[in-house]
Coordinates of C-alpha atoms and ligand atoms in Angstrom, one line a residue:
X10 CA 33.2 227.0 212.8
X11 CA 29.8 228.7 214.3
X12 CA 30.8 230.2 217.9
X13 CA 27.6 229.8 220.2
X14 CA 28.3 231.3 224.1
X15 CA 25.4 231.0 226.7
X16 CA 24.8 232.4 230.4
X17 CA 22.6 232.0 233.0
X18 CA 22.2 234.1 236.0
X19 CA 24.0 237.7 234.8
X20 CA 22.7 240.3 235.1
X21 CA 22.5 241.6 231.2
X22 CA 23.3 238.5 230.2
X23 CA 23.0 239.7 226.4
X24 CA 25.0 242.2 226.6
X25 CA 27.6 239.6 228.2
X26 CA 26.6 237.1 225.3
X27 CA 27.1 240.2 222.5
X28 CA 30.5 241.1 223.7
X29 CA 31.7 237.3 224.0
X30 CA 30.1 236.3 220.8
X31 CA 32.4 239.4 219.2
X32 CA 35.0 237.3 220.4
X33 CA 34.2 234.0 218.3
X34 CA 33.6 235.5 215.4
X35 CA 37.0 233.8 214.2
X36 CA 34.0 230.7 213.7
X37 CA 31.9 232.6 211.5
X38 CA 31.2 235.8 210.6
X39 CA 28.1 235.7 208.4
X40 CA 25.5 236.3 210.3
X41 CA 24.8 236.1 213.9
X42 CA 21.9 236.3 216.6
X43 CA 21.1 236.1 220.6
X44 CA 18.0 234.9 222.6
X45 CA 17.4 235.5 225.5
X46 CA 14.7 234.1 229.0
X47 CA 12.9 236.6 231.5
X48 CA 10.4 235.2 233.3
X49 CA 9.6 232.5 231.4
X50 CA 8.9 234.5 228.0
X51 CA 12.1 233.9 224.9
X52 CA 12.9 237.0 222.9
X53 CA 15.3 236.9 219.9
X54 CA 17.2 239.1 217.2
X55 CA 19.0 237.5 214.4
X56 CA 20.5 238.9 211.3
X57 CA 22.7 238.5 208.6
X58 CA 26.0 240.2 209.3
X59 CA 28.5 240.6 211.8
X60 CA 28.0 240.5 215.2
X61 CA 28.0 244.3 216.1
X62 CA 24.6 244.2 213.9
X63 CA 22.9 243.1 216.8
X64 CA 24.2 246.2 219.3
X65 CA 20.7 248.4 218.4
X66 CA 18.6 244.8 219.4
X67 CA 19.7 244.5 223.2
X68 CA 17.6 246.8 224.5
X69 CA 14.9 244.4 223.8
X70 CA 16.7 241.3 225.1
X71 CA 16.0 241.7 229.2
X72 CA 16.6 238.6 231.0
X73 CA 19.5 237.0 232.9
X74 CA 19.8 233.9 231.3
X75 CA 20.9 234.6 227.0
X76 CA 22.5 232.6 224.3
X77 CA 24.1 233.7 220.9
X78 CA 25.4 232.7 217.7
X79 CA 27.7 233.8 215.4
X80 CA 27.1 231.7 212.0
X81 CA 29.3 229.6 209.1
X82 CA 26.6 229.1 207.3
X83 CA 26.6 225.3 206.1
X84 CA 22.7 224.6 205.6
X85 CA 20.8 227.6 204.0
X86 CA 22.5 230.9 202.6
X87 CA 23.5 233.8 205.2
X88 CA 20.2 235.3 206.0
X89 CA 18.1 236.8 208.6
X90 CA 15.9 233.6 208.7
X91 CA 18.5 231.6 208.7
X92 CA 20.5 233.1 211.3
X93 CA 20.0 231.3 214.9
X94 CA 18.7 231.0 217.2
X95 CA 16.1 228.6 215.8
X96 CA 12.5 229.2 217.6
X97 CA 9.8 227.2 218.3
X98 CA 7.2 227.2 220.9
X99 CA 9.0 227.1 224.4
X100 CA 12.5 225.9 222.7
X101 CA 15.2 228.4 221.1
X102 CA 18.2 226.6 220.1
X103 CA 21.9 227.5 218.5
X104 CA 23.6 224.5 217.1
X105 CA 27.2 223.7 216.2
X106 CA 27.5 220.4 213.6
X107 CA 25.4 219.4 210.9
X108 CA 21.7 217.3 211.6
X109 CA 22.2 215.3 208.4
X110 CA 18.6 213.7 208.1
X111 CA 17.1 217.1 208.6
X112 CA 15.0 216.3 205.4
X113 CA 13.7 212.8 206.2
X114 CA 12.7 214.2 210.2
X115 CA 10.7 216.9 208.5
X116 CA 9.2 214.5 206.6
X117 CA 8.3 212.5 208.4
X118 CA 6.8 214.9 211.9
X119 CA 6.1 218.0 209.9
X120 CA 5.3 217.0 206.3
X121 CA 3.0 219.9 204.7
X122 CA 4.4 222.4 207.9
X123 CA 5.9 225.6 206.3
X124 CA 9.6 226.3 208.0
X125 CA 11.2 229.8 208.9
X126 CA 14.3 228.9 207.6
X127 CA 16.5 226.1 205.5
X128 CA 18.9 225.5 207.6
X129 CA 19.3 222.1 209.2
X130 CA 19.0 223.7 212.9
X131 CA 15.3 224.7 213.0
X132 CA 14.4 220.7 213.1
X133 CA 16.1 220.6 216.5
X134 CA 13.6 223.6 217.8
X135 CA 10.7 222.1 216.3
X136 CA 11.3 218.2 217.5
X137 CA 11.7 219.8 221.2
X138 CA 8.8 221.4 221.3
X139 CA 6.6 218.8 219.6
X140 CA 8.0 216.3 222.4
X141 CA 7.7 218.5 225.0
X142 CA 5.4 217.3 227.8
X143 CA 6.6 219.7 230.3
X144 CA 9.7 217.6 231.4
X145 CA 13.0 218.4 229.8
X146 CA 15.0 215.3 230.2
X147 CA 12.3 213.3 228.5
X148 CA 12.1 215.5 225.9
X149 CA 15.9 215.4 224.9
X150 CA 15.5 211.5 225.3
X151 CA 12.9 211.2 222.2
X152 CA 14.8 214.2 220.6
X153 CA 18.2 213.6 220.7
X154 CA 18.7 210.4 219.8
X155 CA 16.4 210.8 216.2
X156 CA 19.7 213.8 215.3
X157 CA 22.3 212.4 212.4
X158 CA 25.1 213.8 212.5
X159 CA 27.2 216.4 214.6
X160 CA 25.6 218.8 217.2
X161 CA 26.7 220.4 219.9
X162 CA 23.4 222.5 221.0
X163 CA 22.8 225.1 223.3
X164 CA 19.0 225.6 224.2
X165 CA 16.8 227.8 226.3
X166 CA 13.2 226.4 227.3
X167 CA 10.3 229.2 228.3
X168 CA 9.7 226.6 231.3
X169 CA 13.5 226.3 232.8
X170 CA 15.2 229.1 234.3
X171 CA 18.7 228.2 232.9
X172 CA 20.3 226.6 229.7
X173 CA 20.5 223.3 228.6
X174 CA 24.0 222.1 226.6
X175 CA 24.0 218.8 224.5
X176 CA 26.6 217.7 222.7
X177 CA 27.3 214.8 219.8
X178 CA 30.7 215.3 218.3
X179 CA 30.9 218.6 218.4
X180 CA 32.8 220.9 221.3
X181 CA 31.3 222.3 223.7
X182 CA 32.6 223.4 227.5
X183 CA 30.4 225.1 230.6
X184 CA 31.9 227.2 232.9
X185 CA 31.5 227.5 236.4
X186 CA 30.5 231.3 237.7
X187 CA 29.7 232.3 241.4
X188 CA 26.1 231.7 241.7
X189 CA 26.4 231.6 237.9
X190 CA 27.5 229.4 234.6
X191 CA 28.4 229.7 231.1
X192 CA 28.8 227.5 228.2
X193 CA 30.6 228.6 224.6
X194 CA 32.2 226.5 221.9
X195 CA 35.1 227.6 222.7
X196 CA 37.2 228.6 226.0
X197 CA 38.3 231.4 225.1
X198 CA 35.1 233.1 225.0
X199 CA 35.1 232.3 228.4
X200 CA 38.7 234.1 229.1
X201 CA 38.1 236.2 232.1
X202 CA 34.8 235.3 233.4
X203 CA 35.8 231.8 235.0
X204 CA 38.5 230.0 236.3
X205 CA 36.8 226.3 236.0
X206 CA 35.4 224.8 233.2
X207 CA 34.3 221.0 232.1
X208 CA 34.2 219.7 228.7
X209 CA 31.1 217.8 227.7
X210 CA 31.9 214.3 226.7
X211 CA 30.4 212.9 223.2
X212 CA 26.5 211.6 224.0
X213 CA 26.4 214.3 227.3
X214 CA 23.7 216.9 228.3
X215 CA 24.3 219.6 230.8
X216 CA 21.6 221.6 232.7
X217 CA 23.0 224.8 234.0
X218 CA 21.6 227.1 236.4
X219 CA 22.7 229.9 238.7
X220 CA 22.8 227.5 241.2
X221 CA 25.4 224.8 239.2
X222 CA 25.8 222.2 236.6
X223 CA 24.4 218.9 236.6
X224 CA 25.3 216.7 233.5
X225 CA 23.8 213.6 232.2
X226 CA 25.7 210.8 229.9
X227 CA 24.3 209.4 226.9
X228 CA 22.0 207.1 228.8
X229 CA 20.7 209.9 230.3
X230 CA 21.7 208.7 233.9
X231 CA 23.3 211.5 236.0
X232 CA 27.1 211.9 236.0
X233 CA 30.1 213.7 236.5
X234 CA 32.7 215.5 234.8
X235 CA 35.6 217.1 236.3
X236 CA 36.8 220.8 236.8
X237 CA 39.6 222.0 235.0
X238 CA 41.8 225.3 234.9
X239 CA 40.3 227.3 231.9
X240 CA 44.2 228.2 230.7
X241 CA 42.4 230.5 227.9
X242 CA 43.8 233.9 229.4
X243 CA 41.9 237.8 228.5
X244 CA 45.2 239.3 227.3
X245 CA 45.2 237.0 224.5
X246 CA 42.6 238.5 222.7
X247 CA 43.5 242.0 223.2
X248 CA 45.3 243.3 219.9
X249 CA 47.9 245.5 222.0
X250 CA 47.9 248.5 219.6
X251 CA 48.0 246.5 216.5
X252 CA 46.1 246.5 213.5
X253 CA 45.1 243.1 213.0
X254 CA 45.4 240.1 215.0
X255 CA 47.5 238.3 211.5
X256 CA 50.2 240.3 212.6
X257 CA 50.0 240.7 215.7
X258 CA 50.1 236.6 215.9
X259 CA 53.2 236.9 213.2
X260 CA 55.2 238.7 215.9
X261 CA 54.1 236.3 218.1
X262 CA 56.0 233.7 216.7
X263 CA 59.3 233.8 218.2
X264 CA 57.6 233.4 221.6
X265 CA 55.4 230.6 220.2
X266 CA 58.6 229.1 219.5
X267 CA 60.3 228.7 221.9
X268 CA 57.4 228.3 224.4
X269 CA 56.5 224.8 222.0
X270 CA 60.5 224.0 222.7
X271 CA 60.0 224.1 226.7
X272 CA 57.0 222.2 226.9
X273 CA 58.2 219.5 224.4
X274 CA 61.1 219.0 226.8
X275 CA 58.9 218.6 229.9
X276 CA 56.4 216.2 227.3
X277 CA 59.2 214.0 225.9
X278 CA 59.1 211.1 228.3
X279 CA 55.8 210.0 227.2
X280 CA 56.2 210.7 224.0
X281 CA 59.0 208.4 223.7
X282 CA 56.6 205.6 225.1
X283 CA 54.5 205.6 222.1
X284 CA 57.5 205.9 219.2
X285 CA 58.8 203.2 220.3
X286 CA 59.4 200.7 217.7
X287 CA 57.3 202.7 215.2
X288 CA 58.7 201.4 212.0
X289 CA 56.0 203.7 209.9
X290 CA 55.0 207.0 210.6
X291 CA 51.9 208.4 208.8
X292 CA 51.2 211.9 209.4
X293 CA 47.3 213.6 209.1
X294 CA 46.1 216.9 208.8
X295 CA 43.9 219.9 206.9
X296 CA 44.8 223.1 205.0
X297 CA 48.0 224.5 207.2
X298 CA 48.0 221.5 209.0
X299 CA 48.8 218.8 206.2
X300 CA 51.4 221.6 204.8
X301 CA 53.3 221.3 208.2
X302 CA 53.2 217.7 208.2
X303 CA 55.2 217.7 204.1
X304 CA 58.1 219.6 206.4
X305 CA 57.6 216.8 209.3
X306 CA 58.6 214.2 207.2
X307 CA 61.3 215.3 205.8
X308 CA 63.1 216.2 209.9
X309 CA 61.7 212.1 210.4
X310 CA 62.6 211.0 207.8
X311 CA 66.4 212.8 207.6
X312 CA 66.9 212.1 210.9
X313 CA 65.4 209.1 212.0
X314 CA 65.4 207.4 208.7
X315 CA 61.6 206.0 209.1
X316 CA 59.6 206.1 206.2
X317 CA 56.4 208.7 206.4
X318 CA 53.3 209.2 204.7
X319 CA 51.7 212.5 205.1
X320 CA 47.7 212.3 203.6
X321 CA 45.6 215.3 203.9
X322 CA 42.9 213.9 207.0
X323 CA 39.2 214.3 204.7
X324 CA 41.0 211.9 201.6
X325 CA 43.1 209.7 204.3
X326 CA 39.7 208.3 206.4
X327 CA 38.4 207.2 203.2
X328 CA 41.2 205.2 201.8
X329 CA 40.5 202.4 204.1
X330 CA 43.8 202.8 205.7
X331 CA 46.3 200.2 205.8
X332 CA 47.8 200.1 210.0
X333 CA 49.2 197.9 212.1
X334 CA 50.6 198.4 215.9
X335 CA 53.7 199.7 215.4
X336 CA 52.3 202.1 212.9
X337 CA 52.3 205.8 214.9
X338 CA 49.7 208.2 213.1
X339 CA 50.9 211.7 214.0
X340 CA 47.5 214.2 213.8
X341 CA 48.6 217.4 213.3
X342 CA 45.7 220.0 214.4
X343 CA 46.1 223.7 215.6
X344 CA 42.2 223.4 217.3
X345 CA 41.7 219.8 217.6
X346 CA 38.4 219.7 216.8
X347 CA 38.7 219.8 212.9
X348 CA 36.1 216.7 211.6
X349 CA 38.1 215.3 209.1
X350 CA 41.3 215.5 211.4
X351 CA 39.6 213.9 214.5
X352 CA 37.7 211.4 212.4
X353 CA 40.9 210.1 210.8
X354 CA 42.5 209.8 214.2
X355 CA 39.5 208.1 215.4
X356 CA 39.9 205.5 212.4
X357 CA 43.2 204.3 212.9
X358 CA 43.2 204.6 216.6
X359 CA 40.3 201.8 216.4
X360 CA 42.4 199.9 213.3
X361 CA 45.3 199.5 216.0
X362 CA 48.0 202.1 215.2
X363 CA 48.9 204.7 217.8
X364 CA 47.6 208.4 217.6
X365 CA 49.9 211.3 218.6
X366 CA 48.0 214.6 218.6
X367 CA 50.8 217.6 217.9
X368 CA 47.7 220.4 218.9
X369 CA 47.7 223.8 220.4
X370 CA 44.5 222.8 222.2
X371 CA 45.4 219.9 225.2
X372 CA 41.3 220.0 225.8
X373 CA 40.2 219.8 222.8
X374 CA 39.0 216.2 221.1
X375 CA 41.7 215.0 219.1
X376 CA 43.7 215.6 222.4
X377 CA 41.2 213.1 224.1
X378 CA 41.4 210.5 221.7
X379 CA 45.2 210.5 221.1
X380 CA 47.8 208.4 223.4
X381 CA 49.7 211.2 223.9
X382 CA 49.7 214.7 223.2
X383 CA 52.5 216.8 221.3
X384 CA 51.9 220.5 222.4
X385 CA 52.5 223.6 220.6
X386 CA 52.3 226.6 222.7
X387 CA 51.1 228.9 220.2
X388 CA 48.2 230.4 222.7
X389 CA 45.0 231.5 221.3
X390 CA 45.2 232.3 217.8
X391 CA 42.1 234.4 216.6
X392 CA 42.7 235.5 212.6
X393 CA 41.6 232.7 210.8
X394 CA 44.7 232.3 208.7
X395 CA 46.9 229.9 210.7
X396 CA 50.5 231.6 211.4
X397 CA 52.0 231.4 214.8
X398 CA 50.4 227.8 215.4
X399 CA 52.1 226.6 211.8
X400 CA 55.8 227.4 213.2
X401 CA 54.6 226.1 216.7
X402 CA 53.8 223.3 214.8
X403 CA 57.2 223.0 212.8
X404 CA 59.2 223.0 216.1
X405 CA 57.3 220.7 217.9
X406 CA 57.9 218.1 214.5
X407 CA 61.2 219.1 214.5
X408 CA 62.2 218.5 218.3
X409 CA 59.5 214.9 217.5
X410 CA 62.1 214.0 215.1
X411 CA 64.9 214.1 217.1
X412 CA 63.4 211.9 219.6
X413 CA 62.5 209.3 217.1
X414 CA 66.2 209.4 215.8
X415 CA 67.5 209.0 220.0
X416 CA 69.1 212.7 219.2
X417 CA 69.4 215.2 221.9
X418 CA 66.3 217.4 222.6
X419 CA 67.5 219.9 224.7
X420 CA 70.4 220.7 221.7
X421 CA 67.7 220.7 219.3
X422 CA 65.3 223.3 221.4
X423 CA 68.6 225.6 221.9
X424 CA 69.0 225.7 218.0
X425 CA 64.9 226.6 217.8
X426 CA 65.5 229.7 220.3
X427 CA 68.5 230.6 218.3
X428 CA 66.5 231.0 215.0
X429 CA 63.4 232.4 217.1
X430 CA 65.5 235.6 217.6
X431 CA 66.5 235.3 214.0
X432 CA 63.4 235.7 213.4
X433 CA 62.4 238.4 215.9
X434 CA 64.5 240.4 214.0
X435 CA 63.5 239.5 210.5
X436 CA 60.1 240.2 211.3
X437 CA 60.9 244.1 212.3
X438 CA 63.4 244.9 209.4
X439 CA 62.3 243.0 206.3
X440 CA 60.5 245.1 204.1
X441 CA 58.0 243.1 202.0
X442 CA 56.1 246.3 200.9
X443 CA 56.9 246.0 196.8
X444 CA 56.4 242.3 196.5
X445 CA 53.3 242.9 197.7
X446 CA 52.2 245.7 195.6
X447 CA 53.4 243.3 192.7
X448 CA 51.1 240.8 193.7
X449 CA 48.4 242.5 194.1
X450 CA 48.6 243.6 191.0
X451 CA 49.3 240.4 189.5
X452 CA 46.7 237.7 187.8
X453 CA 48.6 235.1 189.5
X454 CA 51.5 234.2 192.2
X455 CA 53.2 231.3 191.9
X456 CA 55.1 229.8 194.9
X457 CA 58.5 227.4 194.2
X458 CA 60.7 225.8 195.8
X459 CA 63.1 222.4 196.4
X460 CA 62.1 219.8 199.4
X461 CA 61.8 222.0 202.4
X462 CA 61.7 225.4 200.4
X463 CA 58.6 223.8 198.1
X464 CA 56.9 222.6 201.2
X465 CA 57.0 226.5 202.7
X466 CA 55.9 227.4 199.1
X467 CA 52.5 225.3 199.4
X468 CA 52.0 227.2 202.8
X469 CA 52.7 230.4 201.3
X470 CA 50.3 230.1 198.8
X471 CA 47.4 228.8 201.0
X472 CA 48.1 231.9 203.2
X473 CA 48.4 234.5 199.9
X474 CA 45.0 233.1 198.3
X475 CA 42.8 232.7 201.7
X476 CA 43.2 236.1 202.9
X477 CA 44.0 238.1 199.3
X478 CA 41.5 235.9 197.0
X479 CA 44.9 236.4 194.4
X480 CA 45.2 233.1 192.4
X481 CA 47.9 231.0 193.5
X482 CA 49.7 227.9 193.5
X483 CA 53.2 226.2 195.1
X484 CA 55.2 223.8 192.9
X485 CA 58.2 222.1 193.4
X486 CA 60.2 224.2 191.4
X487 CA 61.9 221.7 188.6
X488 CA 58.1 220.6 188.1
X489 CA 57.3 224.5 186.3
X490 CA 58.6 223.3 182.9
X491 CA 56.0 220.3 183.0
X492 CA 53.2 222.4 182.4
X493 CA 52.6 225.2 184.4
X494 CA 55.5 227.3 182.7
X495 CA 52.4 227.8 180.4
X496 CA 51.1 230.3 182.6
X497 CA 53.9 232.5 183.6
X498 CA 53.3 236.4 181.5
X499 CA 54.1 239.7 182.5
X500 CA 51.2 239.5 185.0
X501 CA 52.2 236.5 187.2
X502 CA 54.4 236.8 189.8
X503 CA 56.9 233.5 190.8
X504 CA 58.0 233.6 194.3
X505 CA 60.8 231.4 194.3
X506 CA 61.8 230.4 198.3
X507 CA 65.9 229.2 198.0
X508 CA 67.0 228.5 201.2
X509 CA 69.1 225.2 200.7
X510 CA 72.7 226.0 199.3
X511 CA 72.7 222.6 198.1
X512 CA 69.6 223.1 195.8
X513 CA 70.2 227.1 194.6
X514 CA 71.6 226.0 191.7
X515 CA 68.5 223.9 190.3
X516 CA 66.0 226.4 191.8
X517 CA 67.7 229.3 189.9
X518 CA 67.8 227.3 186.5
X519 CA 63.5 227.4 187.7
X520 CA 64.2 231.0 187.9
X521 CA 66.2 231.9 185.1
X522 CA 62.9 230.5 183.2
X523 CA 60.5 232.3 184.4
X524 CA 62.5 235.3 184.2
X525 CA 62.7 234.6 179.7
X526 CA 59.1 233.8 179.9
X527 CA 58.6 238.1 181.1
X528 CA 57.0 237.0 184.2
X529 CA 58.3 238.7 187.6
X530 CA 60.1 236.9 190.0
X531 CA 61.0 237.4 193.6
X532 CA 63.6 235.2 195.3
X533 CA 63.7 234.8 199.2
X534 CA 66.9 233.5 199.9
X535 CA 70.0 232.9 202.6
X536 CA 72.3 231.4 200.0
X537 CA 74.8 234.3 199.7
X538 CA 75.6 233.1 195.7
X539 CA 72.2 232.9 194.9
X540 CA 72.0 236.8 195.7
X541 CA 75.6 237.6 194.0
X542 CA 73.8 235.4 190.5
X543 CA 70.5 236.8 191.0
X544 CA 70.9 240.0 191.8
X545 CA 69.3 242.5 188.9
X546 CA 67.0 240.0 187.4
X547 CA 65.0 239.2 190.4
X548 CA 63.9 240.9 193.2
X549 CA 66.1 239.5 196.2
X550 CA 64.7 239.4 199.6
X551 CA 67.6 238.5 201.4
X552 CA 67.4 236.7 205.4
X553 CA 69.8 235.1 207.8
X554 CA 71.1 231.7 207.6
X555 CA 68.9 229.2 210.5
X556 CA 70.5 226.1 208.9
X557 CA 68.8 223.8 206.6
X558 CA 66.3 222.1 209.1
X559 CA 64.8 225.7 210.5
X560 CA 65.0 227.3 207.8
X561 CA 61.5 227.0 206.9
X562 CA 60.0 228.8 210.3
X563 CA 61.9 232.1 208.9
X564 CA 61.0 231.7 205.0
X565 CA 57.3 230.4 206.7
X566 CA 57.0 234.5 208.7
X567 CA 58.3 236.2 205.2
X568 CA 55.2 234.3 202.8
X569 CA 52.9 235.2 205.9
X570 CA 54.0 238.9 205.9
X571 CA 53.7 239.3 201.9
X572 CA 50.1 237.4 202.1
X573 CA 49.2 239.8 205.0
X574 CA 50.7 243.3 203.1
X575 CA 48.6 242.0 200.1
X576 CA 45.5 241.3 201.6
X577 CA 45.7 245.1 203.1
X578 CA 47.0 246.8 199.4
X579 CA 43.3 245.0 198.3
X580 CA 41.6 246.5 201.3
X581 CA 40.4 242.6 202.2
X582 CA 40.2 242.1 206.2
X583 CA 42.9 239.3 206.7
X584 CA 41.7 238.5 210.0
X585 CA 38.4 237.1 208.4
X586 CA 38.3 236.0 205.3
X587 CA 35.7 235.6 203.3
X588 CA 33.8 232.5 203.2
X589 CA 36.1 230.7 205.9
X590 CA 36.1 230.2 209.1
X591 CA 38.5 228.9 212.0
X592 CA 38.0 225.4 213.2
X593 CA 36.1 223.4 210.7
X594 CA 34.1 220.9 212.6
X595 CA 31.7 219.7 210.0
X596 CA 32.8 217.4 207.2
Ligands
LIG606 C1 45.0 228.3 207.2 C2 44.3 227.6 207.9 C3 43.7 226.2 208.0 C4 43.7 225.5 208.6 C5 42.8 223.8 208.5 C6 43.3 222.6 209.8 O1 46.1 229.4 207.0 O2 44.3 228.1 209.0 O3 43.8 225.4 206.4 O4 45.2 225.0 209.0 O5 41.7 224.2 208.7 O6 42.6 223.6 211.0 P1 43.5 222.7 212.5 O7 44.7 222.8 211.9 O8 42.5 223.5 213.4 O9 42.7 221.3 212.5

């Protein structure tokens, strides 16, 4: 959330930052800004709106050093003034995170002074300038300990021919180039620019110049940080003829399943070590990651018969979790940087539980905290709405459940690959257009199902509401009659998922109840008897059978496609839904 890029030692630095910021818009897109440094002179431009609104200003931003920011507002509405960078005297700052005590600091150091913006970030630029005595490290020593909250700060100073980076909780990486250096909030921003990176640790600061990168630890002592390969590939950032990243990423679901299955087999032994002796499992995550945990619970309880609780990370942290050394906490996060999930993992680890991360981000904070990481090999996901990472998470959880049950994961990996083939065929051939039109016209869409189908219904509802803004809820099919049925009328659409033959008749009862109340119903099913029984009464989307436990991967793709098509019909941008951003690194 909030994208940051900085480059030093690069001709036309502001142009490079501009291009790379565009790749980071999924982290926030309500305003953007760039500051450049040219022979000790800082210039900047910042605006409400998308990164492209800065294009005309680049001609005024000279020099070999520049920093940029694309914002997802936390403190202060989206506006030109509140856009980053924030500049005071010799310092210009971009920030990801929240300075929680900014009001108190303002009162203490700048009482009566009128600030330019309403943000929590301006205080950082002001403090740096206030404490500046010609020695930047000294200035940081005085400023950073005062800041409470979280930050990835990227700073330029008129007196320093380079960039200063500081980290407390929010991720930031630095990259090595030939006679130049880079920094960014995400690996993807540096794809194709540099092959080697370092990840700053909590409390680190770094000084980037064209001669190299110097690191300081939280005590402001010189330290080294290891160089790692930058896994981000620039090819992954291309749309390859697809109109949107969301569609491209749905089409990549099959390959993400196959790659995740292969990667699991390679890491299985390490993961098994941490699972041995587990007598209770807690799964935690947010949003889509939480929804994948609902399915993970069913896998683990069915295969291994170990009790599992699933908790949203933001709630779990504050519930005084009860864990023992035999509790395994599975923390699921595409980005590995979601603040609630990372903090929940940190907390339970400190209480003695083992933590297994299920993540698409091998260098993330979550991976660092966890005892072991189950890789989700979805590749870069750019659309704000999670798609291929969700099915990747389900694949990883399926195999992890087999490990817990001492079952053959290789057979499981083969089954996943068969499912991936079916999904690839389905994406090409499923026509969801009529249902999408009904959803786009409706007053609300209810996704229902039982057991695993209910878990997919929950995800279908999240996907639809977040990118089309059509009100939507996911319900267990049996719960409808206990309240929600009151909402059903001719303007509503209900999408019922029936992919478990044993429960089919029960879910069909719910369908009949909706039809009796004149609600429109569509049924996503792989059960031939259901097709026969409901044909003519409900719209039927018949899908192939992937088996009870892998059907959620296929029905999930159908609801993803439905959300995508509905969003297009309503003229929404499916890749950048309003008010949202990917990687929620603030609480
Ligand atoms: C929904 C979506 C979000 C994320 C959630 C957690 O499509 O993408 O609900 O799933 O913000 O993000 P990660 O998985 O990065 O922790």
